[in-house]
Amino acid sequence: SAVISQKPSRDICQRGTSLTIQCQVDSQVTMMFWYRQQPGQSLTLIATANQGSEATYESGFVIDKFPISRPNLTFSTLTVSNMSPEDSSIYLCSGGGQATYEQYFGPGTRLTVT
Amino acid sequence: GENVEQHPSTLSVQEGDSAVIKCTYSDSASNYFPWYKQELGKGPQLIIDIRSNVGEKKDQRIAVTLNKTAKHFSLHITETQPEDSAVYFCASKETNAGKSTFGDGTTLTVKP
């Protein structure tokens, strides 16, 4: 299994600002993902973070709004840019091996935009 | 793309009773089916999974069954305890694609 940590665990931000969320995995994983989860809702995939190349974004999510970095096999960042109250949500980092099936989640970052 | 439907959305049982949550998927290429438990304020935790070459898997009080022909799989929790109360998500994955598709979740409440 993999243990995933995220920083910060929560933040309150003003609209128009940006927040970068860090994700650290305790072992090398082939794949890392970023999800958004509204309270009481399911998980919505934002993008797949690719090591050394541009992330692969899902429909409705764009790089200018959610730039992602993945410099190595254990670390990734997600930036929420030019925030509005609609960006208030829980952001979850996830990692796993493409060939090993299992996917593990971090504890989440609870973001409130005022 | 893949579509996963999960039922029921809420489930309330008495302590000691069994709980069953069902999911259906649409993509016949899906070959891995995990279940996650999410407690309040925490990230989803992988609790059990099943691969397409297996029909059933058990781990103590929890079990998962898979019917590939009908494209559905179920989570069974026996002898439920209050600490089983949480939101449960099913998911499906076609491993070559890498990413999982999640159901909408089931809120399980176990009454003492």
CSV table of C-alpha atoms in Angstrom, one decimal:
chain,number,residue,atom,x,y,z
A,1,SER,CA,0.0,0.0,0.0
A,2,ALA,CA,1.0,3.7,-0.3
A,3,VAL,CA,0.6,6.4,2.4
A,4,ILE,CA,-0.2,9.8,0.9
A,5,SER,CA,0.0,13.1,2.7
A,6,GLN,CA,-1.3,16.5,1.6
A,7,LYS,CA,-0.5,20.0,2.7
A,8,PRO,CA,-2.3,22.1,3.7
A,9,SER,CA,-5.1,20.1,5.3
A,10,ARG,CA,-7.4,23.1,5.1
A,11,ASP,CA,-7.3,26.8,4.1
A,12,ILE,CA,-9.6,29.8,3.8
A,13,CYS,CA,-8.7,32.0,0.9
A,14,GLN,CA,-9.9,35.2,-0.7
A,15,ARG,CA,-11.4,35.2,-4.1
A,16,GLY,CA,-9.0,36.1,-6.9
A,17,THR,CA,-6.0,34.5,-5.1
A,18,SER,CA,-4.3,31.1,-5.8
A,19,LEU,CA,-3.5,28.2,-3.6
A,20,THR,CA,-1.0,25.4,-4.2
A,21,ILE,CA,-1.7,22.0,-2.6
A,22,GLN,CA,1.1,19.6,-2.2
A,23,CYS,CA,0.9,15.8,-2.3
A,24,GLN,CA,3.6,13.4,-1.1
A,25,VAL,CA,3.6,9.7,-1.5
A,26,ASP,CA,5.8,7.5,0.6
A,27,SER,CA,6.7,5.2,-2.3
A,28,GLN,CA,7.1,5.5,-6.0
A,29,VAL,CA,3.8,5.3,-7.8
A,30,THR,CA,3.2,5.1,-11.5
A,31,MET,CA,0.1,7.2,-11.5
A,32,MET,CA,-1.1,10.2,-9.5
A,33,PHE,CA,-4.5,11.8,-9.7
A,34,TRP,CA,-6.3,14.9,-8.4
A,35,TYR,CA,-9.9,14.8,-7.5
A,36,ARG,CA,-12.5,17.3,-6.3
A,37,GLN,CA,-15.2,16.3,-3.9
A,38,GLN,CA,-18.1,18.6,-2.9
A,39,PRO,CA,-19.7,17.9,0.5
A,40,GLY,CA,-21.9,14.9,0.3
A,41,GLN,CA,-20.9,14.2,-3.3
A,42,SER,CA,-18.8,11.7,-5.2
A,43,LEU,CA,-15.3,12.1,-6.4
A,44,THR,CA,-14.7,14.1,-9.6
A,45,LEU,CA,-11.4,13.5,-11.4
A,46,ILE,CA,-9.7,16.8,-12.3
A,47,ALA,CA,-6.6,15.4,-14.0
A,48,THR,CA,-4.0,12.7,-14.1
A,49,ALA,CA,-0.6,14.1,-13.1
A,50,ASN,CA,2.1,12.8,-15.5
A,51,GLN,CA,5.7,12.7,-14.4
A,52,GLY,CA,7.8,15.1,-16.5
A,53,SER,CA,5.0,16.1,-18.8
A,54,GLU,CA,1.8,18.0,-18.9
A,55,ALA,CA,-1.1,16.7,-16.9
A,56,THR,CA,-4.1,15.1,-18.7
A,57,TYR,CA,-7.2,17.0,-17.8
A,58,GLU,CA,-10.8,15.7,-17.7
A,59,SER,CA,-13.6,17.5,-19.5
A,60,GLY,CA,-14.5,20.7,-17.8
A,61,PHE,CA,-11.1,21.3,-16.2
A,62,VAL,CA,-8.3,23.3,-17.8
A,63,ILE,CA,-4.7,23.9,-17.2
A,64,ASP,CA,-5.0,27.6,-16.7
A,65,LYS,CA,-7.3,27.1,-13.8
A,66,PHE,CA,-5.7,24.0,-12.3
A,67,PRO,CA,-2.0,23.9,-13.2
A,68,ILE,CA,-0.4,20.6,-12.0
A,69,SER,CA,3.2,19.7,-11.6
A,70,ARG,CA,4.7,16.2,-11.0
A,71,PRO,CA,8.5,16.5,-10.9
A,72,ASN,CA,9.1,12.9,-9.8
A,73,LEU,CA,7.3,9.6,-8.9
A,74,THR,CA,6.4,10.6,-5.3
A,75,PHE,CA,5.4,14.3,-5.4
A,76,SER,CA,2.8,16.4,-7.2
A,77,THR,CA,1.2,19.8,-6.7
A,78,LEU,CA,-2.2,21.2,-7.7
A,79,THR,CA,-2.8,24.9,-7.9
A,80,VAL,CA,-6.2,26.4,-7.8
A,81,SER,CA,-5.9,29.7,-9.6
A,82,ASN,CA,-7.9,32.9,-9.5
A,83,MET,CA,-10.3,31.3,-7.0
A,84,SER,CA,-14.0,32.0,-6.7
A,85,PRO,CA,-16.5,30.7,-4.0
A,86,GLU,CA,-17.4,28.0,-6.5
A,87,ASP,CA,-14.0,26.5,-6.0
A,88,SER,CA,-14.8,25.8,-2.3
A,89,SER,CA,-14.4,22.0,-2.1
A,90,ILE,CA,-12.3,19.2,-0.8
A,91,TYR,CA,-9.3,18.4,-3.1
A,92,LEU,CA,-8.0,14.9,-2.9
A,93,CYS,CA,-4.7,13.5,-4.2
A,94,SER,CA,-4.5,9.9,-5.2
A,95,GLY,CA,-1.8,7.5,-6.3
A,96,GLY,CA,-1.4,4.0,-7.5
A,97,GLY,CA,0.3,1.7,-9.9
A,98,GLN,CA,-1.2,1.3,-13.3
A,99,ALA,CA,-0.2,-2.4,-13.3
A,100,THR,CA,-0.8,-3.0,-9.6
A,101,TYR,CA,-4.5,-1.9,-9.7
A,102,GLU,CA,-4.7,-0.4,-6.2
A,103,GLN,CA,-5.3,3.3,-5.8
A,104,TYR,CA,-4.8,5.2,-2.5
A,105,PHE,CA,-6.0,8.6,-1.3
A,106,GLY,CA,-4.6,11.3,0.7
A,107,PRO,CA,-6.6,12.9,3.6
A,108,GLY,CA,-7.8,15.8,1.4
A,109,THR,CA,-7.4,19.6,1.5
A,110,ARG,CA,-10.6,21.4,2.6
A,111,LEU,CA,-10.6,24.7,0.7
A,112,THR,CA,-13.0,27.6,1.5
A,113,VAL,CA,-13.0,30.6,-0.8
A,114,THR,CA,-14.6,33.8,0.6
B,1,GLY,CA,-17.0,6.3,-21.2
B,2,GLU,CA,-17.6,4.1,-18.1
B,3,ASN,CA,-20.7,4.7,-16.0
B,4,VAL,CA,-21.0,3.3,-12.5
B,5,GLU,CA,-24.4,3.3,-10.7
B,6,GLN,CA,-24.5,2.7,-7.0
B,7,HIS,CA,-27.6,1.8,-4.8
B,8,PRO,CA,-28.9,2.6,-2.3
B,9,SER,CA,-27.8,6.1,-1.7
B,10,THR,CA,-28.5,5.7,2.0
B,11,LEU,CA,-28.8,2.6,4.2
B,12,SER,CA,-29.7,2.3,7.8
B,13,VAL,CA,-29.3,-1.0,9.7
B,14,GLN,CA,-29.3,-2.2,13.3
B,15,GLU,CA,-26.1,-3.2,14.8
B,16,GLY,CA,-25.5,-6.9,14.1
B,17,ASP,CA,-27.5,-6.9,10.9
B,18,SER,CA,-26.0,-7.3,7.4
B,19,ALA,CA,-25.7,-4.5,4.9
B,20,VAL,CA,-25.5,-4.9,1.1
B,21,ILE,CA,-24.5,-2.2,-1.4
B,22,LYS,CA,-24.8,-2.8,-5.1
B,23,CYS,CA,-23.1,-1.3,-8.2
B,24,THR,CA,-23.5,-1.7,-11.9
B,25,TYR,CA,-21.0,-0.7,-14.5
B,26,SER,CA,-21.2,-0.2,-18.3
B,27,ASP,CA,-17.8,-0.9,-19.8
B,28,SER,CA,-17.1,-4.6,-20.4
B,29,ALA,CA,-13.4,-3.8,-20.5
B,30,SER,CA,-13.4,-2.9,-16.8
B,31,ASN,CA,-11.5,-5.5,-14.9
B,32,TYR,CA,-10.9,-4.1,-11.4
B,33,PHE,CA,-13.5,-3.2,-8.8
B,34,PRO,CA,-12.5,-1.6,-5.5
B,35,TRP,CA,-14.6,-0.4,-2.6
B,36,TYR,CA,-13.7,2.6,-0.5
B,37,LYS,CA,-14.8,3.7,2.9
B,38,GLN,CA,-14.8,7.4,3.7
B,39,GLU,CA,-15.2,8.6,7.2
B,40,LEU,CA,-16.1,12.2,8.0
B,41,GLY,CA,-13.2,14.5,7.3
B,42,LYS,CA,-11.0,11.8,5.9
B,43,GLY,CA,-9.9,10.6,2.5
B,44,PRO,CA,-11.4,7.4,1.0
B,45,GLN,CA,-9.8,4.2,2.3
B,46,LEU,CA,-9.5,1.1,0.2
B,47,ILE,CA,-11.2,-1.7,2.1
B,48,ILE,CA,-11.6,-4.5,-0.4
B,49,ASP,CA,-11.3,-5.1,-4.1
B,50,ILE,CA,-11.9,-7.8,-6.7
B,51,ARG,CA,-10.5,-8.5,-10.0
B,52,SER,CA,-12.4,-9.7,-13.0
B,53,ASN,CA,-11.1,-13.3,-12.9
B,54,VAL,CA,-12.6,-13.8,-9.4
B,55,GLY,CA,-16.3,-14.1,-8.5
B,56,GLU,CA,-16.0,-13.5,-4.7
B,57,LYS,CA,-13.6,-12.3,-2.2
B,58,LYS,CA,-13.9,-12.2,1.6
B,59,ASP,CA,-12.0,-10.4,4.3
B,60,GLN,CA,-13.3,-11.0,7.8
B,61,ARG,CA,-16.8,-9.3,8.0
B,62,ILE,CA,-16.7,-7.8,4.5
B,63,ALA,CA,-17.1,-9.5,1.1
B,64,VAL,CA,-17.4,-8.5,-2.5
B,65,THR,CA,-19.1,-10.4,-5.2
B,66,LEU,CA,-18.8,-9.9,-9.0
B,67,ASN,CA,-21.1,-10.9,-11.8
B,68,LYS,CA,-19.2,-10.0,-15.0
B,69,THR,CA,-22.0,-11.2,-17.3
B,70,ALA,CA,-24.5,-8.9,-15.6
B,71,LYS,CA,-21.9,-6.2,-15.0
B,72,HIS,CA,-22.6,-5.8,-11.4
B,73,PHE,CA,-20.8,-6.2,-8.1
B,74,SER,CA,-21.8,-5.9,-4.5
B,75,LEU,CA,-20.3,-5.2,-1.1
B,76,HIS,CA,-21.6,-7.3,1.8
B,77,ILE,CA,-20.9,-6.3,5.4
B,78,THR,CA,-22.0,-8.8,8.1
B,79,GLU,CA,-22.4,-8.3,11.8
B,80,THR,CA,-22.4,-4.6,11.4
B,81,GLN,CA,-20.9,-2.3,14.1
B,82,PRO,CA,-21.4,1.4,14.7
B,83,GLU,CA,-17.9,2.0,13.5
B,84,ASP,CA,-18.9,0.7,10.1
B,85,SER,CA,-21.0,3.9,9.7
B,86,ALA,CA,-19.4,5.9,6.8
B,87,VAL,CA,-19.9,6.7,3.2
B,88,TYR,CA,-19.0,3.8,0.9
B,89,PHE,CA,-17.9,4.2,-2.7
B,90,CYS,CA,-17.6,1.6,-5.4
B,91,ALA,CA,-15.4,2.1,-8.4
B,92,SER,CA,-14.5,0.4,-11.6
B,93,LYS,CA,-11.2,0.5,-13.5
B,94,GLU,CA,-9.9,-0.7,-16.8
B,95,THR,CA,-6.3,-1.1,-15.8
B,96,ASN,CA,-4.8,-0.1,-19.0
B,97,ALA,CA,-6.6,3.2,-18.8
B,98,GLY,CA,-5.3,3.8,-15.3
B,99,LYS,CA,-8.1,5.9,-13.9
B,100,SER,CA,-11.1,4.7,-11.9
B,101,THR,CA,-14.8,5.7,-12.3
B,102,PHE,CA,-16.6,6.1,-9.0
B,103,GLY,CA,-20.2,5.5,-7.9
B,104,ASP,CA,-22.2,8.3,-6.2
B,105,GLY,CA,-21.7,6.7,-2.7
B,106,THR,CA,-23.8,5.1,-0.1
B,107,THR,CA,-24.2,6.6,3.4
B,108,LEU,CA,-24.4,3.7,5.8
B,109,THR,CA,-25.6,4.3,9.3
B,110,VAL,CA,-25.4,1.5,11.9
B,111,LYS,CA,-27.7,2.1,14.8
B,112,PRO,CA,-26.5,0.7,18.2
